[in-house]
Amino acid sequence: MPTSNQPAAGASHPDVELERTVRAGTEQLLSRVGAAFAAQQGWANQLRAAAYELRDFLREDEARARAMMIEAPRGNEETRRIREQGIAALTVLIDLGRAELDDVDSVPRSAAEIAAGVIYNRIHVEVERGAELDDEMVRELMYTAVLPYQGIEAALAELKRPSPPPTQPQATSQASSAPSTGARPR
């Protein structure tokens, strides 16, 4: 079994490079999204901060975004496993919405799995098209995530939220992988 810094045994050169890119990108992304999530109070605010951090991360480096969103599903087994870890992390963040419900069992975990799948697919399509990952898309994704936990009124309110103030862009994938402070209010 490969370690966190070693590619899968027997992988071809393009697979090795893709695996390295996806591994490094996923580690950076999870660190940044985690920091953004932790910097806020209240699940919807936390999730919104994470969503904008994800959007910012993907916009910083088009080649890395394509590797993580488009090429990873066609990569070697280890690359696909890393991709699945990222989707699982998104599912966990969404599923934390149940903790704010009076009855945590009133919304099944599958609601988070479905929302994460829809969100991943929407981003995949936008990256594949070369479209701008904009604030409107983030608001629509927040609508999808919030709906099962907070209802239609809260989900519709996400569509009308103003854009957050711009922040300094993070360094590209070649630079330090230090996490974002996540201090931008969302």
GROMACS .gro file of C-alpha atoms in nm:
model
  186
    1MET     CA    1   0.000   0.000   0.000
    2PRO     CA    2   0.144   0.342  -0.092
    3THR     CA    3   0.223   0.595   0.176
    4SER     CA    4   0.080   0.943   0.159
    5ASN     CA    5   0.380   1.062  -0.045
    6GLN     CA    6   0.431   0.762  -0.272
    7PRO     CA    7   0.241   0.683  -0.589
    8ALA     CA    8   0.079   0.343  -0.635
    9ALA     CA    9   0.320   0.069  -0.737
   10GLY     CA   10   0.333  -0.003  -1.108
   11ALA     CA   11   0.164   0.321  -1.206
   12SER     CA   12   0.257   0.472  -1.541
   13HIS     CA   13   0.420   0.816  -1.552
   14PRO     CA   14   0.102   1.013  -1.639
   15ASP     CA   15  -0.082   0.824  -1.365
   16VAL     CA   16   0.195   0.903  -1.118
   17GLU     CA   17   0.182   1.274  -1.201
   18LEU     CA   18  -0.197   1.282  -1.180
   19GLU     CA   19  -0.190   1.098  -0.848
   20ARG     CA   20   0.066   1.343  -0.707
   21THR     CA   21  -0.136   1.642  -0.826
   22VAL     CA   22  -0.462   1.506  -0.688
   23ARG     CA   23  -0.300   1.404  -0.357
   24ALA     CA   24  -0.130   1.742  -0.303
   25GLY     CA   25  -0.438   1.933  -0.417
   26THR     CA   26  -0.671   1.735  -0.195
   27GLU     CA   27  -0.445   1.781   0.108
   28GLN     CA   28  -0.426   2.158   0.045
   29LEU     CA   29  -0.798   2.184  -0.022
   30LEU     CA   30  -0.903   1.990   0.287
   31SER     CA   31  -0.671   2.200   0.502
   32ARG     CA   32  -0.805   2.527   0.365
   33VAL     CA   33  -1.169   2.423   0.370
   34GLY     CA   34  -1.132   2.293   0.725
   35ALA     CA   35  -0.981   2.621   0.839
   36ALA     CA   36  -1.255   2.824   0.668
   37PHE     CA   37  -1.524   2.602   0.821
   38ALA     CA   38  -1.373   2.625   1.171
   39ALA     CA   39  -1.342   3.005   1.155
   40GLN     CA   40  -1.721   3.053   1.143
   41GLN     CA   41  -2.007   2.995   1.384
   42GLY     CA   42  -2.325   2.811   1.288
   43TRP     CA   43  -2.341   2.528   1.037
   44ALA     CA   44  -2.474   2.726   0.737
   45ASN     CA   45  -2.212   2.999   0.789
   46GLN     CA   46  -1.942   2.735   0.824
   47LEU     CA   47  -2.055   2.552   0.512
   48ARG     CA   48  -2.078   2.876   0.315
   49ALA     CA   49  -1.722   2.969   0.415
   50ALA     CA   50  -1.606   2.623   0.308
   51ALA     CA   51  -1.792   2.655  -0.023
   52TYR     CA   52  -1.629   2.987  -0.109
   53GLU     CA   53  -1.289   2.850  -0.008
   54LEU     CA   54  -1.345   2.551  -0.238
   55ARG     CA   55  -1.446   2.784  -0.519
   56ASP     CA   56  -1.142   3.007  -0.463
   57PHE     CA   57  -0.909   2.706  -0.453
   58LEU     CA   58  -1.038   2.570  -0.783
   59ARG     CA   59  -1.018   2.911  -0.951
   60GLU     CA   60  -0.652   2.960  -0.855
   61ASP     CA   61  -0.509   2.688  -1.077
   62GLU     CA   62  -0.706   2.567  -1.378
   63ALA     CA   63  -0.475   2.271  -1.445
   64ARG     CA   64  -0.502   2.152  -1.084
   65ALA     CA   65  -0.881   2.198  -1.092
   66ARG     CA   66  -0.905   1.989  -1.411
   67ALA     CA   67  -0.683   1.719  -1.262
   68MET     CA   68  -0.890   1.700  -0.943
   69MET     CA   69  -1.236   1.731  -1.096
   70ILE     CA   70  -1.209   1.587  -1.449
   71GLU     CA   71  -0.907   1.358  -1.471
   72ALA     CA   72  -0.912   1.200  -1.122
   73PRO     CA   73  -1.214   0.975  -1.189
   74ARG     CA   74  -1.019   0.823  -1.480
   75GLY     CA   75  -0.693   0.793  -1.285
   76ASN     CA   76  -0.538   0.491  -1.119
   77GLU     CA   77  -0.698   0.323  -0.820
   78GLU     CA   78  -0.510   0.535  -0.566
   79THR     CA   79  -0.607   0.859  -0.744
   80ARG     CA   80  -0.972   0.754  -0.739
   81ARG     CA   81  -0.940   0.667  -0.367
   82ILE     CA   82  -0.801   1.014  -0.293
   83ARG     CA   83  -1.088   1.171  -0.488
   84GLU     CA   84  -1.335   0.967  -0.286
   85GLN     CA   85  -1.176   1.096   0.037
   86GLY     CA   86  -1.246   1.451  -0.079
   87ILE     CA   87  -1.609   1.370  -0.158
   88ALA     CA   88  -1.643   1.194   0.179
   89ALA     CA   89  -1.510   1.505   0.356
   90LEU     CA   90  -1.768   1.722   0.178
   91THR     CA   91  -2.039   1.476   0.280
   92VAL     CA   92  -1.932   1.500   0.645
   93LEU     CA   93  -1.944   1.881   0.640
   94ILE     CA   94  -2.291   1.876   0.487
   95ASP     CA   95  -2.413   1.604   0.725
   96LEU     CA   96  -2.317   1.822   1.023
   97GLY     CA   97  -2.637   2.011   0.942
   98ARG     CA   98  -2.828   1.733   1.118
   99ALA     CA   99  -2.673   1.841   1.449
  100GLU     CA  100  -2.878   2.161   1.433
  101LEU     CA  101  -3.207   1.975   1.396
  102ASP     CA  102  -3.439   1.903   1.689
  103ASP     CA  103  -3.450   1.541   1.570
  104VAL     CA  104  -3.116   1.443   1.410
  105ASP     CA  105  -3.280   1.132   1.267
  106SER     CA  106  -3.542   1.335   1.079
  107VAL     CA  107  -3.297   1.377   0.788
  108PRO     CA  108  -3.100   1.067   0.687
  109ARG     CA  109  -2.726   1.074   0.618
  110SER     CA  110  -2.813   0.991   0.259
  111ALA     CA  111  -2.938   1.351   0.221
  112ALA     CA  112  -2.578   1.468   0.270
  113GLU     CA  113  -2.448   1.202   0.032
  114ILE     CA  114  -2.697   1.312  -0.235
  115ALA     CA  115  -2.620   1.682  -0.184
  116ALA     CA  116  -2.244   1.614  -0.201
  117GLY     CA  117  -2.294   1.419  -0.523
  118VAL     CA  118  -2.499   1.698  -0.679
  119ILE     CA  119  -2.242   1.958  -0.571
  120TYR     CA  120  -1.950   1.755  -0.701
  121ASN     CA  121  -2.127   1.693  -1.033
  122ARG     CA  122  -2.215   2.060  -1.078
  123ILE     CA  123  -1.855   2.166  -1.017
  124HIS     CA  124  -1.731   1.887  -1.246
  125VAL     CA  125  -1.953   2.012  -1.529
  126GLU     CA  126  -1.847   2.375  -1.481
  127VAL     CA  127  -1.475   2.289  -1.472
  128GLU     CA  128  -1.512   2.064  -1.777
  129ARG     CA  129  -1.682   2.346  -1.968
  130GLY     CA  130  -1.412   2.591  -1.862
  131ALA     CA  131  -1.681   2.808  -1.705
  132GLU     CA  132  -1.613   3.067  -1.438
  133LEU     CA  133  -1.683   2.931  -1.091
  134ASP     CA  134  -1.873   3.234  -0.967
  135ASP     CA  135  -2.067   3.350  -0.662
  136GLU     CA  136  -2.399   3.258  -0.824
  137MET     CA  137  -2.285   2.897  -0.851
  138VAL     CA  138  -2.181   2.894  -0.484
  139ARG     CA  139  -2.522   3.032  -0.385
  140GLU     CA  140  -2.693   2.757  -0.587
  141LEU     CA  141  -2.476   2.490  -0.426
  142MET     CA  142  -2.557   2.630  -0.082
  143TYR     CA  143  -2.926   2.609  -0.171
  144THR     CA  144  -2.876   2.239  -0.245
  145ALA     CA  145  -2.692   2.173   0.081
  146VAL     CA  146  -2.917   2.378   0.311
  147LEU     CA  147  -3.256   2.265   0.179
  148PRO     CA  148  -3.283   1.926   0.358
  149TYR     CA  149  -3.169   2.068   0.693
  150GLN     CA  150  -3.314   2.418   0.712
  151GLY     CA  151  -3.604   2.410   0.469
  152ILE     CA  152  -3.709   2.599   0.160
  153GLU     CA  153  -3.705   2.949   0.313
  154ALA     CA  154  -3.343   2.920   0.424
  155ALA     CA  155  -3.246   2.760   0.093
  156LEU     CA  156  -3.412   3.041  -0.105
  157ALA     CA  157  -3.237   3.296   0.117
  158GLU     CA  158  -2.903   3.143   0.010
  159LEU     CA  159  -2.984   3.236  -0.350
  160LYS     CA  160  -3.020   3.602  -0.250
  161ARG     CA  161  -2.715   3.635  -0.026
  162PRO     CA  162  -2.472   3.907  -0.128
  163SER     CA  163  -2.128   3.804  -0.242
  164PRO     CA  164  -1.860   3.809   0.027
  165PRO     CA  165  -1.588   4.073   0.005
  166PRO     CA  166  -1.292   3.974  -0.211
  167THR     CA  167  -0.987   3.831  -0.040
  168GLN     CA  168  -0.625   3.791  -0.132
  169PRO     CA  169  -0.586   3.498  -0.372
  170GLN     CA  170  -0.406   3.197  -0.227
  171ALA     CA  171  -0.071   3.092  -0.374
  172THR     CA  172  -0.087   2.838  -0.655
  173SER     CA  173  -0.015   2.470  -0.608
  174GLN     CA  174   0.359   2.522  -0.650
  175ALA     CA  175   0.377   2.748  -0.346
  176SER     CA  176   0.336   2.677   0.022
  177SER     CA  177   0.049   2.458   0.126
  178ALA     CA  178  -0.018   2.664   0.438
  179PRO     CA  179  -0.390   2.668   0.514
  180SER     CA  180  -0.601   2.972   0.466
  181THR     CA  181  -0.702   3.154   0.779
  182GLY     CA  182  -1.061   3.127   0.664
  183ALA     CA  183  -1.122   3.462   0.834
  184ARG     CA  184  -1.332   3.605   0.553
  185PRO     CA  185  -1.691   3.635   0.676
  186ARG     CA  186  -1.931   3.463   0.437
   0.00000   0.00000   0.00000
